[in-house]
Coordinates of C-alpha atoms and ligand atoms in Angstrom, one line a residue:
M245 CA 0.0 0.0 0.0
L246 CA 1.3 3.5 -0.9
G247 CA 3.0 5.2 2.1
K248 CA 3.0 2.1 4.3
R249 CA 6.4 1.7 5.9
L250 CA 8.2 -1.6 5.9
G251 CA 8.0 -3.5 9.2
G252 CA 4.5 -2.3 10.1
G253 CA 5.7 1.1 11.4
P254 CA 3.3 4.1 11.5
L255 CA 1.8 5.5 8.4
L256 CA 3.2 9.0 8.2
T257 CA 1.1 11.7 6.5
G258 CA 1.1 15.4 6.2
K259 CA -1.1 15.4 9.4
T260 CA 1.3 13.4 11.5
K261 CA 2.5 15.3 14.5
V262 CA 6.2 15.2 15.2
L263 CA 7.9 14.9 18.6
G264 CA 11.6 14.9 19.0
L265 CA 14.6 14.2 21.2
L266 CA 17.5 16.6 21.3
G267 CA 20.7 15.0 22.6
W268 CA 24.3 14.3 21.7
P269 CA 24.7 11.5 21.1
V270 CA 21.2 10.1 20.9
G271 CA 21.9 6.7 19.3
H272 CA 21.9 5.1 22.7
S273 CA 18.6 6.4 23.8
V274 CA 15.6 4.2 24.7
S275 CA 13.2 7.1 24.6
P276 CA 12.3 6.7 20.8
A277 CA 11.3 3.0 21.4
M278 CA 9.4 3.9 24.6
Q279 CA 7.5 6.9 23.2
N280 CA 6.8 5.4 19.8
A281 CA 5.4 2.2 21.4
A282 CA 3.1 4.4 23.6
L283 CA 1.9 6.5 20.7
A284 CA 1.2 3.4 18.6
S285 CA -0.6 1.6 21.4
L286 CA -3.1 4.5 21.7
G287 CA -3.4 4.9 17.9
L288 CA -2.2 8.5 18.0
D289 CA -1.0 10.1 14.8
Y290 CA 2.4 11.2 16.1
V291 CA 6.0 10.1 15.6
Y292 CA 8.9 10.6 18.0
V293 CA 12.3 11.2 16.2
P294 CA 15.8 11.4 17.8
F295 CA 17.9 14.3 16.6
N296 CA 21.6 14.3 17.2
V297 CA 22.5 17.9 17.9
A298 CA 26.0 19.1 18.7
P299 CA 26.2 21.7 21.5
A300 CA 27.1 24.5 19.2
D301 CA 24.0 23.9 17.1
L302 CA 21.4 23.7 20.0
A303 CA 20.0 27.2 19.6
Q304 CA 19.5 26.7 15.9
A305 CA 18.0 23.3 16.4
V306 CA 15.4 24.6 18.9
R307 CA 14.4 27.4 16.5
G308 CA 14.4 24.8 13.7
L309 CA 12.0 22.6 15.6
A310 CA 9.6 25.5 15.9
V311 CA 9.8 26.4 12.2
L312 CA 9.2 22.7 11.3
G313 CA 6.1 22.6 13.4
V314 CA 7.4 20.0 15.9
C315 CA 5.0 20.1 18.8
G316 CA 7.2 18.8 21.6
A317 CA 10.6 17.2 22.5
N318 CA 12.7 15.7 25.1
V319 CA 16.0 17.2 25.9
T320 CA 18.9 15.0 27.2
I321 CA 22.6 15.1 27.9
P322 CA 24.4 17.4 27.3
H323 CA 21.6 20.0 26.6
K324 CA 19.3 20.0 29.6
E325 CA 20.9 23.1 31.1
A326 CA 21.9 24.8 27.8
V327 CA 18.3 24.8 26.6
F328 CA 17.2 26.7 29.6
P329 CA 17.7 30.2 28.1
L330 CA 16.3 29.1 24.7
V331 CA 12.7 28.7 25.8
E332 CA 10.1 31.4 26.2
R333 CA 8.6 30.1 29.4
L334 CA 9.6 27.7 32.2
T335 CA 7.5 25.8 34.7
P336 CA 8.3 26.4 38.4
E337 CA 10.0 23.0 38.6
A338 CA 12.3 23.6 35.6
Q339 CA 13.1 27.1 36.9
A340 CA 14.0 25.8 40.4
V341 CA 16.1 22.9 39.0
G342 CA 17.8 25.0 36.4
A343 CA 17.3 22.3 33.7
V344 CA 14.7 21.3 31.1
N345 CA 14.1 17.8 30.0
T346 CA 10.8 18.4 28.1
L347 CA 9.7 21.0 25.6
V348 CA 6.1 21.7 24.8
R349 CA 5.0 24.0 22.0
E350 CA 2.2 26.1 23.3
K351 CA 0.6 29.0 21.5
G352 CA 3.7 29.6 19.4
S353 CA 6.2 29.4 22.3
W354 CA 8.4 26.8 23.8
V355 CA 7.5 25.9 27.4
G356 CA 10.4 24.2 29.3
H357 CA 9.4 21.5 31.8
N358 CA 11.4 19.2 34.0
T359 CA 9.7 15.9 34.6
D360 CA 12.7 14.1 36.2
G361 CA 11.8 15.1 39.8
E362 CA 8.2 14.1 39.6
G363 CA 9.2 11.0 37.7
F364 CA 11.5 10.0 40.7
L365 CA 8.7 10.6 43.2
E366 CA 6.2 8.6 41.2
A367 CA 8.7 5.7 40.8
L368 CA 9.3 5.8 44.6
R369 CA 5.6 5.8 45.4
E370 CA 4.5 3.2 42.8
E371 CA 7.5 0.8 42.8
A372 CA 8.8 1.0 46.3
N373 CA 5.6 2.1 48.0
F374 CA 7.7 4.7 49.8
A375 CA 6.5 8.2 50.9
L376 CA 9.2 10.7 51.5
E377 CA 7.4 12.9 54.0
G378 CA 9.4 13.2 57.3
K379 CA 12.2 10.9 55.9
R380 CA 15.9 11.6 55.8
L381 CA 17.6 11.4 52.4
L382 CA 21.2 11.1 51.4
L383 CA 21.8 12.3 47.8
L384 CA 25.0 11.4 45.9
G385 CA 25.6 14.0 43.2
A386 CA 24.7 17.6 42.5
G387 CA 24.2 17.5 38.7
G388 CA 21.0 17.9 36.8
A389 CA 19.3 14.7 37.9
A390 CA 20.4 15.3 41.5
R391 CA 18.9 18.8 41.5
A392 CA 15.6 17.5 40.1
V393 CA 15.5 14.8 42.8
A394 CA 16.5 17.2 45.5
F395 CA 13.8 19.8 44.8
A396 CA 11.2 17.1 44.4
A397 CA 12.2 15.5 47.6
A398 CA 12.3 18.8 49.5
G399 CA 8.9 19.6 48.1
A400 CA 7.6 16.2 49.2
G401 CA 8.5 17.0 52.8
V402 CA 11.8 15.2 53.6
S403 CA 13.0 16.2 57.1
L404 CA 16.8 16.1 56.3
L405 CA 18.7 16.2 53.0
L406 CA 22.4 15.4 52.9
I407 CA 24.2 16.1 49.6
A408 CA 27.6 14.6 48.8
N409 CA 29.3 15.5 45.6
R410 CA 32.8 15.2 44.0
T411 CA 32.9 19.0 43.5
P412 CA 32.0 20.3 46.9
A413 CA 31.0 23.8 45.7
R414 CA 28.2 22.3 43.6
A415 CA 26.8 20.5 46.7
H416 CA 27.0 23.7 48.7
T417 CA 25.3 25.7 46.1
L418 CA 22.4 23.2 45.8
A419 CA 22.1 23.0 49.6
E420 CA 21.9 26.8 49.9
A421 CA 19.2 27.0 47.2
L422 CA 17.1 24.3 48.9
A423 CA 17.6 25.8 52.4
R424 CA 16.3 29.2 51.1
R425 CA 13.1 27.6 49.8
F426 CA 12.2 24.7 52.0
P427 CA 11.9 24.1 55.8
C428 CA 13.9 20.9 55.8
R429 CA 17.4 20.7 57.2
V430 CA 20.0 20.6 54.4
R431 CA 23.7 19.8 54.6
A432 CA 26.5 19.4 52.0
I433 CA 28.9 16.7 53.0
P434 CA 32.1 15.3 51.5
L435 CA 31.8 12.5 49.0
E436 CA 34.2 10.3 51.1
R437 CA 33.8 6.9 52.8
G438 CA 34.0 8.3 56.4
S439 CA 31.5 11.1 55.9
L440 CA 29.1 8.8 54.0
A441 CA 29.3 6.1 56.7
A442 CA 28.3 8.7 59.3
A443 CA 25.6 10.1 57.0
L444 CA 24.1 6.7 56.4
A445 CA 23.6 6.3 60.1
E446 CA 21.0 9.1 59.9
T447 CA 19.5 8.2 56.5
D448 CA 16.2 6.5 55.5
V449 CA 16.8 6.6 51.8
L450 CA 19.9 6.8 49.7
V451 CA 19.7 8.1 46.2
N452 CA 22.7 7.7 43.8
T453 CA 22.7 10.1 40.9
L454 CA 26.4 9.6 40.1
P455 CA 27.2 7.7 36.8
L456 CA 29.5 5.4 38.8
G457 CA 28.4 1.8 37.9
M458 CA 26.8 2.7 34.6
Y459 CA 27.5 0.5 31.5
P460 CA 30.2 -0.2 30.5
Q461 CA 31.9 0.7 33.8
V462 CA 29.7 -1.8 35.6
E463 CA 32.3 -2.6 38.4
A464 CA 32.4 1.0 39.6
M465 CA 30.3 2.2 42.5
P466 CA 30.2 5.3 44.8
P467 CA 32.6 5.2 47.8
L468 CA 30.1 3.8 50.3
P469 CA 31.1 1.5 53.1
P470 CA 29.2 -1.8 52.4
E471 CA 28.7 -2.4 56.1
A472 CA 26.7 0.8 56.4
L473 CA 24.1 -0.4 53.9
E474 CA 21.6 -2.0 56.3
P475 CA 17.9 -2.4 56.5
P476 CA 15.6 -0.5 56.8
L477 CA 17.6 1.7 54.4
L478 CA 16.0 2.0 50.9
V479 CA 18.7 2.3 48.2
C480 CA 17.9 3.9 44.9
D481 CA 20.1 4.2 41.9
L482 CA 19.1 6.4 38.9
I483 CA 21.2 4.2 36.6
Y484 CA 19.1 1.8 34.5
N485 CA 21.8 0.1 32.5
P486 CA 22.8 -2.3 34.0
R487 CA 19.9 -3.4 36.2
P488 CA 20.8 -3.9 38.9
T489 CA 24.0 -1.9 39.4
K490 CA 26.8 -3.1 41.6
L491 CA 25.6 -0.7 44.3
L492 CA 22.0 -2.2 44.2
S493 CA 23.3 -5.8 44.1
L494 CA 25.4 -5.1 47.2
A495 CA 22.5 -3.3 49.0
A496 CA 20.1 -6.2 48.2
S497 CA 22.6 -8.8 49.3
R498 CA 22.7 -7.0 52.7
G499 CA 18.9 -7.1 53.0
C500 CA 18.1 -3.5 51.9
C501 CA 15.1 -2.7 49.6
T502 CA 16.3 -1.3 46.3
L503 CA 14.9 0.7 43.3
D504 CA 16.7 1.0 40.0
G505 CA 16.4 3.8 37.4
L506 CA 14.0 2.2 35.0
P507 CA 10.8 3.1 36.8
M508 CA 11.9 6.8 36.9
L509 CA 12.9 6.7 33.3
V510 CA 9.4 5.4 32.4
A511 CA 7.7 7.8 34.8
Q512 CA 9.5 10.9 33.5
G513 CA 8.7 9.8 29.9
A514 CA 5.1 9.1 30.8
L515 CA 4.7 12.6 32.2
A516 CA 6.2 14.1 29.1
F517 CA 3.8 12.0 26.9
A518 CA 0.8 13.3 28.8
L519 CA 2.0 16.9 28.4
W520 CA 2.3 16.5 24.6
T521 CA -0.8 14.4 23.9
G522 CA -3.1 15.2 26.7
R523 CA -3.6 11.5 27.2
K524 CA -2.7 9.2 30.1
A525 CA 0.5 7.4 29.1
P526 CA 0.4 3.5 28.8
K527 CA 3.2 3.0 31.3
E528 CA 3.4 -0.8 31.1
I529 CA 3.8 -0.6 27.4
M530 CA 6.5 2.0 27.8
R531 CA 8.3 -0.1 30.4
R532 CA 8.3 -3.2 28.1
A533 CA 9.6 -1.1 25.2
A534 CA 12.3 0.4 27.3
E535 CA 13.4 -3.0 28.6
A536 CA 13.4 -4.5 25.0
A537 CA 15.5 -1.5 23.7
L538 CA 18.0 -1.9 26.6
A539 CA 18.2 -5.7 26.0
A540 CA 18.8 -5.1 22.3
R541 CA 21.6 -2.6 23.2
Q542 CA 23.4 -5.4 25.1
G543 CA 23.7 -7.4 21.8
E544 CA 25.1 -4.4 19.8
P545 CA 28.8 -4.2 19.0
R546 CA 30.9 -2.0 21.3
L547 CA 31.1 1.5 19.9
G548 CA 33.7 3.3 22.0
G549 CA 33.7 7.0 23.0
A550 CA 30.5 8.8 24.0
E551 CA 28.2 6.2 22.5
E552 CA 29.6 3.8 25.1
E553 CA 28.4 5.8 28.0
G554 CA 25.3 3.8 28.5
A555 CA 21.8 4.9 28.1
R556 CA 21.3 8.4 29.5
D557 CA 17.9 9.7 28.6
Ligands
NAP171 P1 25.3 15.5 35.2 O1 24.4 16.7 35.3 O2 26.4 15.4 34.3 O3 25.8 15.2 36.7 C1 26.8 14.2 37.0 C2 27.0 14.0 38.5 O4 27.9 12.9 38.7 C3 27.7 15.2 39.1 O5 27.3 15.3 40.5 C4 29.2 14.9 39.0 O6 30.0 15.5 39.9 C5 29.1 13.4 39.3 N1 30.2 12.6 38.7 C6 30.4 12.4 37.4 N2 31.5 11.6 37.2 C7 32.0 11.3 38.5 C8 33.1 10.5 39.0 N3 33.9 9.9 38.1 N4 33.2 10.4 40.3 C9 32.4 11.1 41.1 N5 31.3 11.8 40.7 C10 31.1 11.9 39.4 O7 24.4 14.2 34.9 P2 22.9 13.9 35.3 O8 22.0 14.4 34.2 O9 22.7 14.4 36.7 O10 22.8 12.3 35.2 C11 23.4 11.6 36.3 C12 23.0 10.1 36.2 O11 21.6 10.0 36.4 C13 23.3 9.4 34.9 O12 23.7 8.1 35.3 C14 22.0 9.4 34.2 O13 21.9 8.3 33.3 C15 21.0 9.2 35.4 N6 19.7 9.7 35.1 C16 18.7 8.8 35.1 C17 17.4 9.2 34.9 C18 16.2 8.2 35.0 O14 15.2 8.5 34.5 N7 16.5 7.0 35.6 C19 17.1 10.6 34.6 C20 18.2 11.5 34.6 C21 19.5 11.0 34.8 P3 30.7 16.9 39.7 O15 29.7 17.9 40.1 O16 31.9 16.8 40.6 O17 31.1 16.9 38.2

């Protein structure tokens, strides 16, 4: 049939709405598989296309998407912060976090959202049945994902937030920004074994946002003393390749409950899907598509360089 794509893919027409992903590189991303599966399952006339955009071309790419009538996009590494000044409006979440992971075209303007923090909260609620209110959280990292988790957790009512980062100044800056806005106690601490051991003694939930342990460096893990990982501590790792990471395997072997990064990946994508389409996302279909895309990646030849960094949507 005219126009029908090989392999049973969507029939694209002049009316098909286009969604995109801006990243560099994007070849690794599981978002196209996850979003296209969701769109197809609801019979929506949309297509989600990955765009490999070098940092120097980002401003031009964002303008280009508007000119081409693209109605929404995800933004991934390394553009989540650089896209910030390129949008006309920001949601309070994106403004607070200082990073955008979702663009929505609204009345001729780009609106920048950040669904990572809410995605993390949703994963915690739905997968780990864990409510953060009144809990003490130890956060490893102060990058984009850490900031999204930190603001979401503070907004959800944690009583104590400890932040450990390789570059101490970033942890201090984040701690100060949180302390100005939320009533919880916030402290920046060194990313060192001794400090982390002491911090774990007053922690209910540990959240790793460092890329240590991400494929292909699967033997790496944050400098945590294994003996300090003890129930009832909940251990979360934002990494979803591999599943589980070395950190989560160790925590589980010591009896802790664990949560890997896939539920958050699906939840942040589902929130973006709902913003673009106005429809509730089929999360189970998205999860299965993401798992299949990750499994397919394991069978691919090794690429080297940035493409080897593992999936980082
Ligand atoms: P980012 O903004 O580049 O931040 C990276 C963080 O890791 C910084 O705190 C950085 O410390 C630290 N770091 C990097 N290499 C390190 C090393 N060798 N030793 C110690 N610390 C190191 O990246 P991001 O966007 O926050 O992403 C971080 C991780 O979260 C990635 O693994 C990503 O895949 C994952 N993620 C998952 C989801 C999900 O949905 N599951 C969503 C977003 C991100 P400095 O400040 O010292 O540089």
